[in-house]
């Protein structure tokens, strides 16, 4: 079972910083931790409050600090607003282990939504109060999620969207959001978490006057599903006599397959006796175009394409149509990504006479692992061959 | 009618050493030689990995002949020679 985590956020209209913050961490044990926090007010001030809260709670959860103690420390640490004389950031923290055992702690955010078999679930919870802030209560849920379940977390920017408008005197409301989610999931049963989160946020925005967000709007989704696996083979293996072995591994892989590298494509082509085809009039852009090989989903050039794809991932540019954009699409439509990185260096790439500096493949892949894990919540493994 | 086969390298070294302009060159060659020329883009000709050869990237292969410093002029000249030897 794989937990697909996705988030989508909008800033309050005319603000230059997000007042909500979402963080998620996939531990080596397979455990997933995530926190959505909504800071008091909007803009930079809210951003500081929410970021401090989410970062602290994530760290506390990583270290198994009791939640009451963690909440006290967080509430006491936040800077106090000069206007309101209080410090405040609501939060929802979730901790899921590899078996699907879920623990949620909520303070102030709209209650999360648990969908199973396209039905809303109503899990029991216990409540604890803060000794130093008696009006602040923590709701704690513990339950087991199974394959196909979804958890949806949102800030009040979603449920209160459009509040005061003629059609939405009470805002969009949690009930309407649930109805929208059930309908969306029914139409698209395998919709990815990032896509569902985006749909929810965009629907909430439609409730706002002139579609201008009157608050920060954030939504995070967790989807328990069978992992979509992908293997990326890049760079020729260090020992040439193992070309055949690794090519076979690629061919036998149970999932989507990509080759990034001309020499790598050639060796796989030779070993598997499959032709690599690049269309003569393929659109190049500023990168070599993609190629095709029977049984392989994507073939691209290596270093330049990987470097550009890394840039797109870091900058969140996800809809570019060049070869790097296609690679980004390939990666983001997978959950568990394995990089098989050949350790052989092409000396020509490191000739000082080259007009651009080319980074070493393993460094690019390491950076790519980091961004895929931290920003896109993917599970990434690298092995060098 | 004699036909010449041209393979253009799309490898990293060739691409950064001038291969990025290949699209333009391929288009011009197609117009110039029409049916006398068969163009294939290849992932990598592996020419740059031969020692000290990378200074001559970008590479092309014309009917089995490896050509360094490939550009419109050098390639046109070789294709014309091959066609006139017919």
PDB file of N, CA and C in Angstrom, chain A residues 94-149:
ATOM      1  N   UNK A  94      -1.121  14.703  11.084  1.00  0.00           N
ATOM      2  CA  UNK A  94      -1.491  13.311  10.819  1.00  0.00           C
ATOM      3  C   UNK A  94      -0.237  12.454  10.738  1.00  0.00           C
ATOM      4  N   UNK A  95      -0.384  11.265  11.258  1.00  0.00           N
ATOM      5  CA  UNK A  95       0.736  10.344  11.346  1.00  0.00           C
ATOM      6  C   UNK A  95       0.185   8.983  10.905  1.00  0.00           C
ATOM      7  N   UNK A  96       0.717   8.433   9.834  1.00  0.00           N
ATOM      8  CA  UNK A  96       0.221   7.149   9.325  1.00  0.00           C
ATOM      9  C   UNK A  96       1.376   6.180   9.200  1.00  0.00           C
ATOM     10  N   UNK A  97       1.235   4.985   9.755  1.00  0.00           N
ATOM     11  CA  UNK A  97       2.337   4.025   9.592  1.00  0.00           C
ATOM     12  C   UNK A  97       2.111   3.175   8.341  1.00  0.00           C
ATOM     13  N   UNK A  98       3.102   2.324   8.050  1.00  0.00           N
ATOM     14  CA  UNK A  98       3.073   1.564   6.797  1.00  0.00           C
ATOM     15  C   UNK A  98       1.880   0.615   6.720  1.00  0.00           C
ATOM     16  N   UNK A  99       1.280   0.269   7.865  1.00  0.00           N
ATOM     17  CA  UNK A  99       0.118  -0.633   7.872  1.00  0.00           C
ATOM     18  C   UNK A  99      -1.200   0.122   7.741  1.00  0.00           C
ATOM     19  N   UNK A 100      -1.129   1.454   7.685  1.00  0.00           N
ATOM     20  CA  UNK A 100      -2.356   2.246   7.534  1.00  0.00           C
ATOM     21  C   UNK A 100      -2.965   2.683   8.857  1.00  0.00           C
ATOM     22  N   UNK A 101      -2.243   2.491   9.959  1.00  0.00           N
ATOM     23  CA  UNK A 101      -2.740   2.952  11.266  1.00  0.00           C
ATOM     24  C   UNK A 101      -2.597   4.479  11.310  1.00  0.00           C
ATOM     25  N   UNK A 102      -3.728   5.163  11.469  1.00  0.00           N
ATOM     26  CA  UNK A 102      -3.739   6.622  11.358  1.00  0.00           C
ATOM     27  C   UNK A 102      -3.959   7.258  12.719  1.00  0.00           C
ATOM     28  N   UNK A 103      -3.254   8.347  12.964  1.00  0.00           N
ATOM     29  CA  UNK A 103      -3.474   9.142  14.160  1.00  0.00           C
ATOM     30  C   UNK A 103      -3.564  10.582  13.688  1.00  0.00           C
ATOM     31  N   UNK A 104      -4.681  11.242  14.042  1.00  0.00           N
ATOM     32  CA  UNK A 104      -4.861  12.630  13.633  1.00  0.00           C
ATOM     33  C   UNK A 104      -5.049  13.477  14.879  1.00  0.00           C
ATOM     34  N   UNK A 105      -4.405  14.637  14.903  1.00  0.00           N
ATOM     35  CA  UNK A 105      -4.653  15.576  15.987  1.00  0.00           C
ATOM     36  C   UNK A 105      -5.040  16.910  15.345  1.00  0.00           C
ATOM     37  N   UNK A 106      -6.161  17.448  15.820  1.00  0.00           N
ATOM     38  CA  UNK A 106      -6.685  18.671  15.208  1.00  0.00           C
ATOM     39  C   UNK A 106      -6.892  19.746  16.259  1.00  0.00           C
ATOM     40  N   UNK A 107      -6.592  20.964  15.885  1.00  0.00           N
ATOM     41  CA  UNK A 107      -6.896  22.080  16.779  1.00  0.00           C
ATOM     42  C   UNK A 107      -7.318  23.257  15.898  1.00  0.00           C
ATOM     43  N   UNK A 108      -8.595  23.543  15.895  1.00  0.00           N
ATOM     44  CA  UNK A 108      -9.082  24.749  15.231  1.00  0.00           C
ATOM     45  C   UNK A 108      -9.417  24.628  13.756  1.00  0.00           C
ATOM     46  N   UNK A 109      -8.799  23.703  13.024  1.00  0.00           N
ATOM     47  CA  UNK A 109      -9.098  23.551  11.587  1.00  0.00           C
ATOM     48  C   UNK A 109     -10.441  22.843  11.413  1.00  0.00           C
ATOM     49  N   UNK A 110     -11.088  22.979  10.251  1.00  0.00           N
ATOM     50  CA  UNK A 110     -12.279  22.156   9.997  1.00  0.00           C
ATOM     51  C   UNK A 110     -11.907  20.679  10.156  1.00  0.00           C
ATOM     52  N   UNK A 111     -12.847  19.875  10.691  1.00  0.00           N
ATOM     53  CA  UNK A 111     -12.540  18.449  10.884  1.00  0.00           C
ATOM     54  C   UNK A 111     -12.198  17.807   9.545  1.00  0.00           C
ATOM     55  N   UNK A 112     -11.229  16.923   9.587  1.00  0.00           N
ATOM     56  CA  UNK A 112     -10.818  16.260   8.341  1.00  0.00           C
ATOM     57  C   UNK A 112     -11.939  15.322   7.871  1.00  0.00           C
ATOM     58  N   UNK A 113     -11.835  14.906   6.621  1.00  0.00           N
ATOM     59  CA  UNK A 113     -12.866  14.045   6.026  1.00  0.00           C
ATOM     60  C   UNK A 113     -12.223  12.701   5.686  1.00  0.00           C
ATOM     61  N   UNK A 114     -12.895  11.633   6.077  1.00  0.00           N
ATOM     62  CA  UNK A 114     -12.391  10.268   5.785  1.00  0.00           C
ATOM     63  C   UNK A 114     -13.413   9.607   4.870  1.00  0.00           C
ATOM     64  N   UNK A 115     -12.950   9.231   3.670  1.00  0.00           N
ATOM     65  CA  UNK A 115     -13.840   8.599   2.690  1.00  0.00           C
ATOM     66  C   UNK A 115     -13.403   7.144   2.498  1.00  0.00           C
ATOM     67  N   UNK A 116     -14.359   6.239   2.615  1.00  0.00           N
ATOM     68  CA  UNK A 116     -14.074   4.811   2.386  1.00  0.00           C
ATOM     69  C   UNK A 116     -15.189   4.263   1.507  1.00  0.00           C
ATOM     70  N   UNK A 117     -14.845   3.565   0.449  1.00  0.00           N
ATOM     71  CA  UNK A 117     -15.840   3.027  -0.495  1.00  0.00           C
ATOM     72  C   UNK A 117     -16.849   4.112  -0.896  1.00  0.00           C
ATOM     73  N   UNK A 118     -16.333   5.275  -1.142  1.00  0.00           N
ATOM     74  CA  UNK A 118     -17.150   6.428  -1.540  1.00  0.00           C
ATOM     75  C   UNK A 118     -18.229   6.791  -0.506  1.00  0.00           C
ATOM     76  N   UNK A 119     -17.988   6.462   0.746  1.00  0.00           N
ATOM     77  CA  UNK A 119     -18.905   6.826   1.838  1.00  0.00           C
ATOM     78  C   UNK A 119     -18.126   7.636   2.863  1.00  0.00           C
ATOM     79  N   UNK A 120     -18.802   8.606   3.442  1.00  0.00           N
ATOM     80  CA  UNK A 120     -18.175   9.397   4.490  1.00  0.00           C
ATOM     81  C   UNK A 120     -18.117   8.565   5.776  1.00  0.00           C
ATOM     82  N   UNK A 121     -16.979   8.553   6.431  1.00  0.00           N
ATOM     83  CA  UNK A 121     -16.827   7.841   7.705  1.00  0.00           C
ATOM     84  C   UNK A 121     -16.841   8.860   8.842  1.00  0.00           C
ATOM     85  N   UNK A 122     -17.323   8.447   9.979  1.00  0.00           N
ATOM     86  CA  UNK A 122     -17.317   9.361  11.116  1.00  0.00           C
ATOM     87  C   UNK A 122     -16.570   8.732  12.277  1.00  0.00           C
ATOM     88  N   UNK A 123     -15.265   8.887  12.287  1.00  0.00           N
ATOM     89  CA  UNK A 123     -14.468   8.231  13.318  1.00  0.00           C
ATOM     90  C   UNK A 123     -14.677   8.879  14.692  1.00  0.00           C
ATOM     91  N   UNK A 124     -14.528   8.056  15.720  1.00  0.00           N
ATOM     92  CA  UNK A 124     -14.642   8.599  17.088  1.00  0.00           C
ATOM     93  C   UNK A 124     -13.369   9.360  17.417  1.00  0.00           C
ATOM     94  N   UNK A 125     -13.496  10.268  18.377  1.00  0.00           N
ATOM     95  CA  UNK A 125     -12.291  10.996  18.784  1.00  0.00           C
ATOM     96  C   UNK A 125     -12.336  11.296  20.270  1.00  0.00           C
ATOM     97  N   UNK A 126     -11.174  11.574  20.812  1.00  0.00           N
ATOM     98  CA  UNK A 126     -11.114  12.011  22.209  1.00  0.00           C
ATOM     99  C   UNK A 126     -10.668  13.466  22.201  1.00  0.00           C
ATOM    100  N   UNK A 127     -11.017  14.164  23.276  1.00  0.00           N
ATOM    101  CA  UNK A 127     -10.687  15.589  23.294  1.00  0.00           C
ATOM    102  C   UNK A 127      -9.862  15.900  24.543  1.00  0.00           C
ATOM    103  N   UNK A 128      -8.820  16.674  24.350  1.00  0.00           N
ATOM    104  CA  UNK A 128      -8.075  17.145  25.526  1.00  0.00           C
ATOM    105  C   UNK A 128      -7.968  18.665  25.447  1.00  0.00           C
ATOM    106  N   UNK A 129      -7.931  19.301  26.615  1.00  0.00           N
ATOM    107  CA  UNK A 129      -7.849  20.763  26.641  1.00  0.00           C
ATOM    108  C   UNK A 129      -6.456  21.173  27.065  1.00  0.00           C
ATOM    109  N   UNK A 130      -6.112  22.367  26.655  1.00  0.00           N
ATOM    110  CA  UNK A 130      -4.803  22.878  27.021  1.00  0.00           C
ATOM    111  C   UNK A 130      -4.871  23.481  28.428  1.00  0.00           C
ATOM    112  N   UNK A 131      -3.934  23.131  29.332  1.00  0.00           N
ATOM    113  CA  UNK A 131      -3.960  23.695  30.688  1.00  0.00           C
ATOM    114  C   UNK A 131      -3.807  25.217  30.688  1.00  0.00           C
ATOM    115  N   UNK A 132      -2.957  25.737  29.790  1.00  0.00           N
ATOM    116  CA  UNK A 132      -2.731  27.182  29.810  1.00  0.00           C
ATOM    117  C   UNK A 132      -3.652  27.950  28.858  1.00  0.00           C
ATOM    118  N   UNK A 133      -4.304  27.270  27.940  1.00  0.00           N
ATOM    119  CA  UNK A 133      -5.253  27.922  27.023  1.00  0.00           C
ATOM    120  C   UNK A 133      -6.563  27.119  27.069  1.00  0.00           C
ATOM    121  N   UNK A 134      -7.388  27.337  28.107  1.00  0.00           N
ATOM    122  CA  UNK A 134      -8.546  26.446  28.317  1.00  0.00           C
ATOM    123  C   UNK A 134      -9.569  26.448  27.186  1.00  0.00           C
ATOM    124  N   UNK A 135      -9.575  27.498  26.351  1.00  0.00           N
ATOM    125  CA  UNK A 135     -10.553  27.490  25.252  1.00  0.00           C
ATOM    126  C   UNK A 135     -10.018  26.763  24.019  1.00  0.00           C
ATOM    127  N   UNK A 136      -8.832  26.231  24.130  1.00  0.00           N
ATOM    128  CA  UNK A 136      -8.296  25.515  22.964  1.00  0.00           C
ATOM    129  C   UNK A 136      -8.324  24.012  23.242  1.00  0.00           C
ATOM    130  N   UNK A 137      -8.998  23.302  22.348  1.00  0.00           N
ATOM    131  CA  UNK A 137      -9.170  21.852  22.543  1.00  0.00           C
ATOM    132  C   UNK A 137      -8.517  21.101  21.394  1.00  0.00           C
ATOM    133  N   UNK A 138      -7.946  19.977  21.751  1.00  0.00           N
ATOM    134  CA  UNK A 138      -7.329  19.126  20.728  1.00  0.00           C
ATOM    135  C   UNK A 138      -8.217  17.905  20.528  1.00  0.00           C
ATOM    136  N   UNK A 139      -8.577  17.627  19.290  1.00  0.00           N
ATOM    137  CA  UNK A 139      -9.321  16.402  18.988  1.00  0.00           C
ATOM    138  C   UNK A 139      -8.330  15.363  18.492  1.00  0.00           C
ATOM    139  N   UNK A 140      -8.410  14.194  19.059  1.00  0.00           N
ATOM    140  CA  UNK A 140      -7.463  13.137  18.669  1.00  0.00           C
ATOM    141  C   UNK A 140      -8.231  11.927  18.146  1.00  0.00           C
ATOM    142  N   UNK A 141      -7.865  11.496  16.960  1.00  0.00           N
ATOM    143  CA  UNK A 141      -8.527  10.363  16.303  1.00  0.00           C
ATOM    144  C   UNK A 141      -7.506   9.259  16.117  1.00  0.00           C
ATOM    145  N   UNK A 142      -7.942   8.026  16.251  1.00  0.00           N
ATOM    146  CA  UNK A 142      -7.065   6.897  15.909  1.00  0.00           C
ATOM    147  C   UNK A 142      -7.900   5.849  15.203  1.00  0.00           C
ATOM    148  N   UNK A 143      -7.478   5.446  14.038  1.00  0.00           N
ATOM    149  CA  UNK A 143      -8.233   4.432  13.280  1.00  0.00           C
ATOM    150  C   UNK A 143      -7.319   3.800  12.242  1.00  0.00           C
ATOM    151  N   UNK A 144      -7.838   2.764  11.596  1.00  0.00           N
ATOM    152  CA  UNK A 144      -7.029   2.095  10.573  1.00  0.00           C
ATOM    153  C   UNK A 144      -7.616   2.369   9.191  1.00  0.00           C
ATOM    154  N   UNK A 145      -6.787   2.855   8.306  1.00  0.00           N
ATOM    155  CA  UNK A 145      -7.238   3.113   6.937  1.00  0.00           C
ATOM    156  C   UNK A 145      -6.840   1.931   6.052  1.00  0.00           C
ATOM    157  N   UNK A 146      -7.678   1.648   5.085  1.00  0.00           N
ATOM    158  CA  UNK A 146      -7.407   0.520   4.185  1.00  0.00           C
ATOM    159  C   UNK A 146      -7.225   1.026   2.757  1.00  0.00           C
ATOM    160  N   UNK A 147      -6.806   0.099   1.896  1.00  0.00           N
ATOM    161  CA  UNK A 147      -6.591   0.427   0.489  1.00  0.00           C
ATOM    162  C   UNK A 147      -7.844   1.097  -0.096  1.00  0.00           C
ATOM    163  N   UNK A 148      -7.670   2.201  -0.778  1.00  0.00           N
ATOM    164  CA  UNK A 148      -8.798   2.897  -1.412  1.00  0.00           C
ATOM    165  C   UNK A 148      -9.327   4.051  -0.576  1.00  0.00           C
ATOM    166  N   UNK A 149      -8.934   4.118   0.699  1.00  0.00           N
ATOM    167  CA  UNK A 149      -9.426   5.207   1.561  1.00  0.00           C
ATOM    168  C   UNK A 149      -8.758   6.538   1.192  1.00  0.00           C
TER     169      UNK A 149
END
